[in-house]
Amino acid sequence: MTELTAEPSSEILVEIYRKMVQIRLNDERFISMMKAGKMVMPYYSARGQEAIPAAISVQLELTDYLVTIYRGIHDMIAKGVPPKLIWAELAGRSTGACKGKGGPMHITHPKSGCMVTTGIVGAGIPIGCGLALAAQLRGETRVTVTNFGDGAANIGAFHESLNLASVWKLPVVFVCQNNRYAEHTAFSKGTSIERVADRAKSYDIPGVTVDGNDPLAVYGAAKQAIYRARAGGGPTLIEAITFRFNGHLIGDMGEYIPKAEYQAALAADPYPKYRQWLLDHGHATAATLEALEGQVKAEVDEAVKFAFDSPLTDVAEIKRDVYAEAAA
Ligand SMILES: Cc1ncc(C[n+]2csc(CCOP(=O)(O)OP(=O)(O)O)c2C)c(N)n1
Ligand SMILES: [Mg+2]
């Protein structure tokens, strides 16, 4: 685990863990509900990537903006989107974050700052610049955190966005969650350089690569980037190296991933490692962590009940909020 000069308090460190537990337990329940045939959806699990949004979001306000992708429920949970609204959305219920019309890939919840989730690879990056520009023009201190994958860093919109954000000093933090695969293509087969963060140099902005499985490393990089953005210093690119344990989407058996690589990634799973680190360094007792895990489990049970007790979204509702209403 990285040593920071000013380590966050035990309270913050445990809060990061709480977010990681929320992400993991919700993810496990989504998958078990799918396996039981109770939910049918394209689901892109972020198991293995929990440390990244947990360590970033603990430093954000609810009013800060979040942009994420189809593999983004971990980002939303960490940012503060209530899990019950996510559950109801995934289950196609009228009480969902988008009234059951967004599904797992297109959730927004502006009250929690979750502004855009897109399935078009790279498309959210310029939208994040637009949100940051709006905040800048309004004179707000709001920061936009824009998440995307390693594959998206090869899309033209990524380059255009970094350039524009640099020129206009936009208050944005670009977070590339490099899980080493884009669908079934290994990072090295589709990317010309070893580190995505090195591309920041072309746009004269700071770029840093961190171990995305190390909450302290992510916390430290995000702290500087968020501070810089809030202070009017402009954007930063953070590349967080991680792995997604459940393939591209549920059903992907991962045959294209070398076994040794997968085993090594599993051994670096941030979830049990961080739990042990908290105990070893005296930031929490086993009893505290067990109680926290129990609370999160109860919260998941409640969210599932809320979703399945809610009515399915009415067919008449489908076109509402999609097209502008014609003036009478
Ligand atoms: C513009 C565009 N091209 C291709 C696709 C098909 N596609 C969906 S996900 C994906 C992989 C993206 O990988 P990455 O950016 O690394 O994110 P990850 O899924 O690994 O989190 C691709 C190519 C798409 N949705 N949009
Ligand atoms: Mg990827």
Short mmCIF file of C-alpha atoms and ligand atoms in Angstrom, two decimals:
data_model
loop_
_atom_site.label_atom_id
_atom_site.label_comp_id
_atom_site.label_asym_id
_atom_site.label_seq_id
_atom_site.Cartn_x
_atom_site.Cartn_y
_atom_site.Cartn_z
CA MET A 1 0.00 0.00 0.00
CA THR A 2 1.34 3.45 -0.91
CA GLU A 3 2.54 5.67 1.92
CA LEU A 4 1.14 9.19 1.68
CA THR A 5 2.86 12.05 3.45
CA ALA A 6 -0.45 13.10 4.96
CA GLU A 7 -2.40 9.85 5.27
CA PRO A 8 -6.16 10.25 5.38
CA SER A 9 -7.81 9.79 8.77
CA SER A 10 -9.03 6.35 9.86
CA GLU A 11 -12.56 7.63 9.37
CA ILE A 12 -11.91 8.38 5.69
CA LEU A 13 -10.04 5.12 5.20
CA VAL A 14 -12.97 3.15 6.61
CA GLU A 15 -15.39 5.18 4.50
CA ILE A 16 -13.43 4.14 1.40
CA TYR A 17 -13.84 0.52 2.53
CA ARG A 18 -17.56 1.03 3.11
CA LYS A 19 -17.95 2.17 -0.48
CA MET A 20 -15.96 -0.83 -1.69
CA VAL A 21 -18.23 -3.16 0.27
CA GLN A 22 -21.32 -1.47 -1.15
CA ILE A 23 -19.99 -1.90 -4.68
CA ARG A 24 -19.01 -5.53 -4.20
CA LEU A 25 -22.12 -6.72 -2.40
CA ASN A 26 -24.45 -5.03 -4.86
CA ASP A 27 -22.49 -6.50 -7.78
CA GLU A 28 -22.64 -10.00 -6.29
CA ARG A 29 -26.39 -9.70 -5.78
CA PHE A 30 -27.02 -8.43 -9.32
CA ILE A 31 -25.21 -11.48 -10.65
CA SER A 32 -26.99 -13.93 -8.36
CA MET A 33 -30.35 -12.45 -9.36
CA MET A 34 -29.42 -12.85 -13.02
CA LYS A 35 -28.34 -16.45 -12.44
CA ALA A 36 -31.62 -17.13 -10.66
CA GLY A 37 -33.46 -15.79 -13.72
CA LYS A 38 -35.01 -12.92 -11.78
CA MET A 39 -33.32 -10.22 -13.82
CA VAL A 40 -32.37 -10.20 -17.50
CA MET A 41 -29.99 -7.51 -18.65
CA PRO A 42 -26.63 -6.79 -20.26
CA TYR A 43 -24.50 -6.40 -17.15
CA TYR A 44 -20.89 -5.19 -17.17
CA SER A 45 -19.50 -6.03 -13.76
CA ALA A 46 -16.76 -3.84 -12.31
CA ARG A 47 -15.68 -6.48 -9.77
CA GLY A 48 -12.00 -5.78 -9.14
CA GLN A 49 -12.25 -2.04 -9.86
CA GLU A 50 -13.86 -1.01 -6.55
CA ALA A 51 -10.91 0.87 -5.10
CA ILE A 52 -10.89 3.51 -7.84
CA PRO A 53 -14.28 5.21 -7.39
CA ALA A 54 -14.24 4.57 -3.63
CA ALA A 55 -10.99 6.48 -3.13
CA ILE A 56 -12.01 9.28 -5.50
CA SER A 57 -15.61 9.80 -4.40
CA VAL A 58 -14.77 10.05 -0.75
CA GLN A 59 -13.21 13.40 -1.72
CA LEU A 60 -16.15 14.67 -3.78
CA GLU A 61 -19.26 16.63 -2.92
CA LEU A 62 -22.68 15.37 -4.02
CA THR A 63 -22.85 18.47 -6.24
CA ASP A 64 -19.70 17.51 -8.17
CA TYR A 65 -20.41 15.94 -11.54
CA LEU A 66 -19.81 12.33 -12.52
CA VAL A 67 -19.59 10.98 -16.05
CA THR A 68 -19.28 7.24 -16.48
CA ILE A 69 -19.80 4.31 -18.81
CA TYR A 70 -21.85 1.12 -19.08
CA ARG A 71 -19.35 -0.44 -16.63
CA GLY A 72 -20.13 2.33 -14.17
CA ILE A 73 -22.44 1.18 -11.42
CA HIS A 74 -19.43 1.10 -9.09
CA ASP A 75 -18.81 4.78 -9.90
CA MET A 76 -22.47 5.65 -9.24
CA ILE A 77 -22.67 3.83 -5.93
CA ALA A 78 -19.45 5.46 -4.73
CA LYS A 79 -20.69 8.90 -5.83
CA GLY A 80 -23.85 8.48 -3.78
CA VAL A 81 -26.60 7.35 -6.14
CA PRO A 82 -28.94 5.46 -3.75
CA PRO A 83 -28.60 1.71 -4.48
CA LYS A 84 -32.38 1.23 -4.27
CA LEU A 85 -32.82 3.58 -7.24
CA ILE A 86 -30.22 1.61 -9.17
CA TRP A 87 -31.90 -1.69 -8.31
CA ALA A 88 -35.30 -0.41 -9.38
CA GLU A 89 -33.78 0.91 -12.61
CA LEU A 90 -32.16 -2.43 -13.43
CA ALA A 91 -35.42 -4.24 -12.66
CA GLY A 92 -37.34 -1.92 -15.04
CA ARG A 93 -39.46 -0.38 -12.29
CA SER A 94 -41.18 3.00 -12.28
CA THR A 95 -39.29 3.93 -9.09
CA GLY A 96 -35.89 3.57 -10.76
CA ALA A 97 -33.41 6.42 -11.14
CA CYS A 98 -34.68 6.91 -14.72
CA LYS A 99 -38.15 5.43 -14.15
CA GLY A 100 -36.92 2.08 -15.44
CA LYS A 101 -36.25 3.47 -18.91
CA GLY A 102 -32.46 3.68 -18.73
CA GLY A 103 -31.66 0.14 -17.72
CA PRO A 104 -28.20 -0.90 -16.55
CA MET A 105 -26.28 1.02 -19.23
CA HIS A 106 -27.89 4.45 -19.15
CA ILE A 107 -28.45 5.53 -15.59
CA THR A 108 -28.41 9.19 -14.68
CA HIS A 109 -29.23 10.73 -11.32
CA PRO A 110 -28.50 14.46 -11.36
CA LYS A 111 -29.35 14.83 -7.65
CA SER A 112 -26.23 12.79 -6.93
CA GLY A 113 -24.26 14.49 -9.71
CA CYS A 114 -24.44 11.42 -11.95
CA MET A 115 -25.01 13.25 -15.24
CA VAL A 116 -24.14 10.87 -18.07
CA THR A 117 -23.69 7.15 -18.56
CA THR A 118 -23.08 6.04 -22.09
CA GLY A 119 -22.59 2.82 -24.02
CA ILE A 120 -20.82 4.64 -26.86
CA VAL A 121 -17.15 4.17 -26.07
CA GLY A 122 -15.47 7.53 -25.45
CA ALA A 123 -18.63 9.57 -26.00
CA GLY A 124 -18.90 10.73 -22.39
CA ILE A 125 -15.46 12.38 -22.38
CA PRO A 126 -16.40 15.53 -24.35
CA ILE A 127 -19.72 15.70 -22.49
CA GLY A 128 -17.67 15.85 -19.28
CA CYS A 129 -15.85 18.84 -20.77
CA GLY A 130 -19.21 20.48 -21.44
CA LEU A 131 -20.32 19.96 -17.84
CA ALA A 132 -17.01 21.37 -16.60
CA LEU A 133 -17.33 24.36 -18.94
CA ALA A 134 -20.84 25.04 -17.63
CA ALA A 135 -19.54 25.01 -14.05
CA GLN A 136 -16.66 27.31 -15.03
CA LEU A 137 -18.97 29.78 -16.80
CA ARG A 138 -21.31 29.85 -13.79
CA GLY A 139 -18.38 30.54 -11.49
CA GLU A 140 -18.98 27.35 -9.48
CA THR A 141 -16.26 25.36 -7.72
CA ARG A 142 -17.85 22.13 -8.93
CA VAL A 143 -15.49 19.50 -10.37
CA THR A 144 -16.36 16.97 -13.07
CA VAL A 145 -14.91 13.47 -12.80
CA THR A 146 -15.02 11.73 -16.17
CA ASN A 147 -14.48 7.96 -16.16
CA PHE A 148 -13.70 5.79 -19.15
CA GLY A 149 -11.78 2.64 -20.06
CA ASP A 150 -8.41 1.96 -21.65
CA GLY A 151 -10.10 1.25 -24.98
CA ALA A 152 -11.78 4.66 -24.92
CA ALA A 153 -8.36 6.32 -24.68
CA ASN A 154 -7.86 5.36 -28.33
CA ILE A 155 -10.98 7.17 -29.51
CA GLY A 156 -10.61 10.58 -31.17
CA ALA A 157 -12.95 12.22 -28.68
CA PHE A 158 -10.48 11.44 -25.87
CA HIS A 159 -7.75 13.47 -27.59
CA GLU A 160 -10.05 16.33 -28.56
CA SER A 161 -11.36 16.52 -25.01
CA LEU A 162 -7.94 16.61 -23.37
CA ASN A 163 -6.85 19.32 -25.77
CA LEU A 164 -9.91 21.48 -25.21
CA ALA A 165 -9.84 20.96 -21.44
CA SER A 166 -6.22 22.06 -21.38
CA VAL A 167 -6.75 25.14 -23.55
CA TRP A 168 -9.79 26.26 -21.51
CA LYS A 169 -8.40 25.05 -18.15
CA LEU A 170 -11.59 23.12 -17.48
CA PRO A 171 -12.21 21.81 -13.95
CA VAL A 172 -12.22 18.15 -14.94
CA VAL A 173 -10.46 15.03 -13.74
CA PHE A 174 -10.11 12.41 -16.47
CA VAL A 175 -10.00 8.93 -14.95
CA CYS A 176 -8.96 6.10 -17.24
CA GLN A 177 -9.84 2.85 -15.49
CA ASN A 178 -7.33 0.68 -17.30
CA ASN A 179 -8.56 -2.86 -16.73
CA ARG A 180 -6.19 -4.13 -19.42
CA TYR A 181 -8.85 -5.26 -21.86
CA ALA A 182 -11.26 -3.57 -24.25
CA GLU A 183 -13.89 -6.21 -24.93
CA HIS A 184 -11.62 -9.13 -25.92
CA THR A 185 -8.62 -7.08 -27.02
CA ALA A 186 -5.63 -6.91 -24.69
CA PHE A 187 -4.34 -3.41 -23.95
CA SER A 188 -0.99 -3.94 -25.69
CA LYS A 189 -2.70 -5.11 -28.90
CA GLY A 190 -4.68 -1.90 -29.29
CA THR A 191 -2.60 0.84 -27.70
CA SER A 192 0.67 2.19 -29.06
CA ILE A 193 2.21 3.18 -25.73
CA GLU A 194 2.64 1.52 -22.35
CA ARG A 195 0.97 4.19 -20.28
CA VAL A 196 -2.17 6.08 -21.23
CA ALA A 197 -1.15 8.79 -18.76
CA ASP A 198 1.86 9.65 -20.95
CA ARG A 199 -0.58 11.09 -23.48
CA ALA A 200 -1.22 13.96 -21.07
CA LYS A 201 2.13 15.44 -22.08
CA SER A 202 0.81 16.12 -25.59
CA TYR A 203 -1.83 18.37 -24.08
CA ASP A 204 0.38 20.01 -21.46
CA ILE A 205 -1.59 18.68 -18.49
CA PRO A 206 -0.45 16.48 -15.59
CA GLY A 207 -0.77 12.75 -16.22
CA VAL A 208 -0.19 10.08 -13.61
CA THR A 209 -0.41 6.29 -13.63
CA VAL A 210 -1.34 4.68 -10.32
CA ASP A 211 -2.08 1.20 -9.05
CA GLY A 212 -5.87 1.23 -9.22
CA ASN A 213 -5.98 -1.60 -6.69
CA ASP A 214 -4.32 0.59 -4.08
CA PRO A 215 -6.88 2.95 -2.53
CA LEU A 216 -4.15 5.14 -1.06
CA ALA A 217 -2.44 5.60 -4.41
CA VAL A 218 -5.75 6.51 -6.05
CA TYR A 219 -6.64 8.78 -3.14
CA GLY A 220 -3.35 10.68 -3.41
CA ALA A 221 -3.55 11.20 -7.17
CA ALA A 222 -7.21 12.22 -6.99
CA LYS A 223 -6.54 14.60 -4.14
CA GLN A 224 -4.07 16.60 -6.22
CA ALA A 225 -6.23 16.47 -9.35
CA ILE A 226 -9.40 17.58 -7.55
CA TYR A 227 -7.53 20.38 -5.78
CA ARG A 228 -6.04 21.58 -9.07
CA ALA A 229 -9.43 21.52 -10.81
CA ARG A 230 -11.22 23.36 -7.98
CA ALA A 231 -8.49 25.98 -7.79
CA GLY A 232 -8.87 26.81 -11.49
CA GLY A 233 -5.64 25.04 -12.48
CA GLY A 234 -7.31 22.89 -15.13
CA PRO A 235 -7.55 19.18 -15.90
CA THR A 236 -5.51 16.13 -14.91
CA LEU A 237 -5.39 12.67 -16.44
CA ILE A 238 -5.26 9.78 -13.98
CA GLU A 239 -4.69 6.27 -15.28
CA ALA A 240 -5.60 3.65 -12.69
CA ILE A 241 -4.37 0.15 -13.51
CA THR A 242 -6.81 -2.54 -12.49
CA PHE A 243 -8.60 -5.65 -13.74
CA ARG A 244 -12.20 -6.73 -14.27
CA PHE A 245 -12.74 -10.20 -12.87
CA ASN A 246 -16.04 -10.99 -14.59
CA GLY A 247 -15.01 -10.51 -18.21
CA HIS A 248 -16.49 -7.92 -20.52
CA LEU A 249 -20.06 -8.71 -19.55
CA ILE A 250 -21.79 -11.50 -17.67
CA GLY A 251 -21.62 -14.56 -19.91
CA ASP A 252 -18.11 -13.80 -21.17
CA MET A 253 -16.03 -16.79 -20.05
CA GLY A 254 -12.74 -14.95 -20.59
CA GLU A 255 -11.04 -17.66 -22.70
CA TYR A 256 -8.87 -14.94 -24.26
CA ILE A 257 -7.27 -14.07 -20.90
CA PRO A 258 -4.12 -16.09 -20.17
CA LYS A 259 -4.71 -18.20 -17.03
CA ALA A 260 -1.55 -16.96 -15.30
CA GLU A 261 -2.57 -13.34 -15.90
CA TYR A 262 -6.01 -13.97 -14.46
CA GLN A 263 -4.63 -15.74 -11.38
CA ALA A 264 -2.16 -12.91 -10.75
CA ALA A 265 -4.98 -10.37 -11.06
CA LEU A 266 -7.13 -12.32 -8.60
CA ALA A 267 -4.23 -12.43 -6.15
CA ALA A 268 -4.11 -8.62 -6.35
CA ASP A 269 -7.85 -8.26 -5.60
CA PRO A 270 -8.06 -4.94 -3.75
CA TYR A 271 -11.07 -5.96 -1.66
CA PRO A 272 -9.61 -8.53 0.79
CA LYS A 273 -6.20 -6.82 0.66
CA TYR A 274 -7.51 -3.45 1.75
CA ARG A 275 -9.63 -5.00 4.50
CA GLN A 276 -6.54 -6.72 5.91
CA TRP A 277 -4.49 -3.52 5.59
CA LEU A 278 -7.07 -1.58 7.63
CA LEU A 279 -6.88 -4.21 10.38
CA ASP A 280 -3.08 -4.49 10.33
CA HIS A 281 -2.65 -0.73 10.60
CA GLY A 282 -5.18 -0.34 13.39
CA HIS A 283 -7.62 1.80 11.40
CA ALA A 284 -10.52 -0.47 12.37
CA THR A 285 -11.24 -3.54 14.45
CA ALA A 286 -12.64 -6.73 12.99
CA ALA A 287 -15.87 -6.05 14.91
CA THR A 288 -16.21 -2.60 13.28
CA LEU A 289 -15.70 -4.01 9.79
CA GLU A 290 -18.10 -6.90 10.41
CA ALA A 291 -20.76 -4.48 11.62
CA LEU A 292 -20.22 -2.30 8.56
CA GLU A 293 -20.49 -5.31 6.24
CA GLY A 294 -23.71 -6.33 7.99
CA GLN A 295 -25.17 -2.85 7.52
CA VAL A 296 -24.32 -2.85 3.82
CA LYS A 297 -25.84 -6.31 3.38
CA ALA A 298 -29.06 -5.10 5.01
CA GLU A 299 -29.02 -2.06 2.71
CA VAL A 300 -28.74 -4.38 -0.32
CA ASP A 301 -31.63 -6.55 0.97
CA GLU A 302 -33.72 -3.43 1.38
CA ALA A 303 -32.85 -2.17 -2.12
CA VAL A 304 -33.82 -5.50 -3.69
CA LYS A 305 -37.12 -5.48 -1.80
CA PHE A 306 -37.79 -1.87 -2.79
CA ALA A 307 -37.19 -2.69 -6.46
CA PHE A 308 -39.30 -5.83 -6.61
CA ASP A 309 -42.13 -4.32 -4.55
CA SER A 310 -42.33 -1.45 -7.07
CA PRO A 311 -44.57 -1.57 -10.14
CA LEU A 312 -43.10 -2.26 -13.56
CA THR A 313 -42.83 0.86 -15.68
CA ASP A 314 -46.06 1.45 -17.55
CA VAL A 315 -45.90 1.20 -21.34
CA ALA A 316 -47.59 4.63 -21.59
CA GLU A 317 -44.54 6.05 -19.84
CA ILE A 318 -42.04 4.87 -22.41
CA LYS A 319 -41.94 7.93 -24.68
CA ARG A 320 -42.23 10.48 -21.85
CA ASP A 321 -38.94 12.31 -21.12
CA VAL A 322 -37.63 11.12 -24.47
CA TYR A 323 -39.15 13.61 -26.90
CA ALA A 324 -40.02 17.27 -26.19
CA GLU A 325 -43.73 17.77 -25.64
CA ALA A 326 -45.35 19.73 -28.51
CA ALA A 327 -46.64 23.14 -27.44
CA ALA A 328 -50.42 23.12 -27.03
C1 LIG B 1 -17.74 3.88 -30.43
C2 LIG B 1 -17.89 2.45 -30.02
N1 LIG B 1 -17.10 1.53 -30.58
C3 LIG B 1 -17.22 0.21 -30.23
C4 LIG B 1 -18.13 -0.16 -29.29
C5 LIG B 1 -18.25 -1.63 -28.86
N2 LIG B 1 -17.65 -1.75 -27.52
C6 LIG B 1 -18.45 -1.77 -26.43
S1 LIG B 1 -17.55 -1.89 -25.03
C7 LIG B 1 -16.10 -1.90 -25.86
C8 LIG B 1 -14.79 -2.00 -25.12
C9 LIG B 1 -14.35 -0.75 -24.46
O1 LIG B 1 -13.28 -1.03 -23.60
P1 LIG B 1 -12.75 -0.04 -22.51
O2 LIG B 1 -12.84 1.35 -23.00
O3 LIG B 1 -11.41 -0.52 -22.11
O4 LIG B 1 -13.78 -0.19 -21.29
P2 LIG B 1 -14.09 -1.47 -20.39
O5 LIG B 1 -15.28 -2.17 -21.02
O6 LIG B 1 -12.88 -2.33 -20.37
O7 LIG B 1 -14.44 -0.96 -19.04
C10 LIG B 1 -16.32 -1.84 -27.23
C11 LIG B 1 -15.24 -1.84 -28.23
C12 LIG B 1 -18.96 0.84 -28.73
N3 LIG B 1 -19.89 0.54 -27.81
N4 LIG B 1 -18.80 2.14 -29.08
MG MG B 2 -10.90 -1.79 -20.55
#
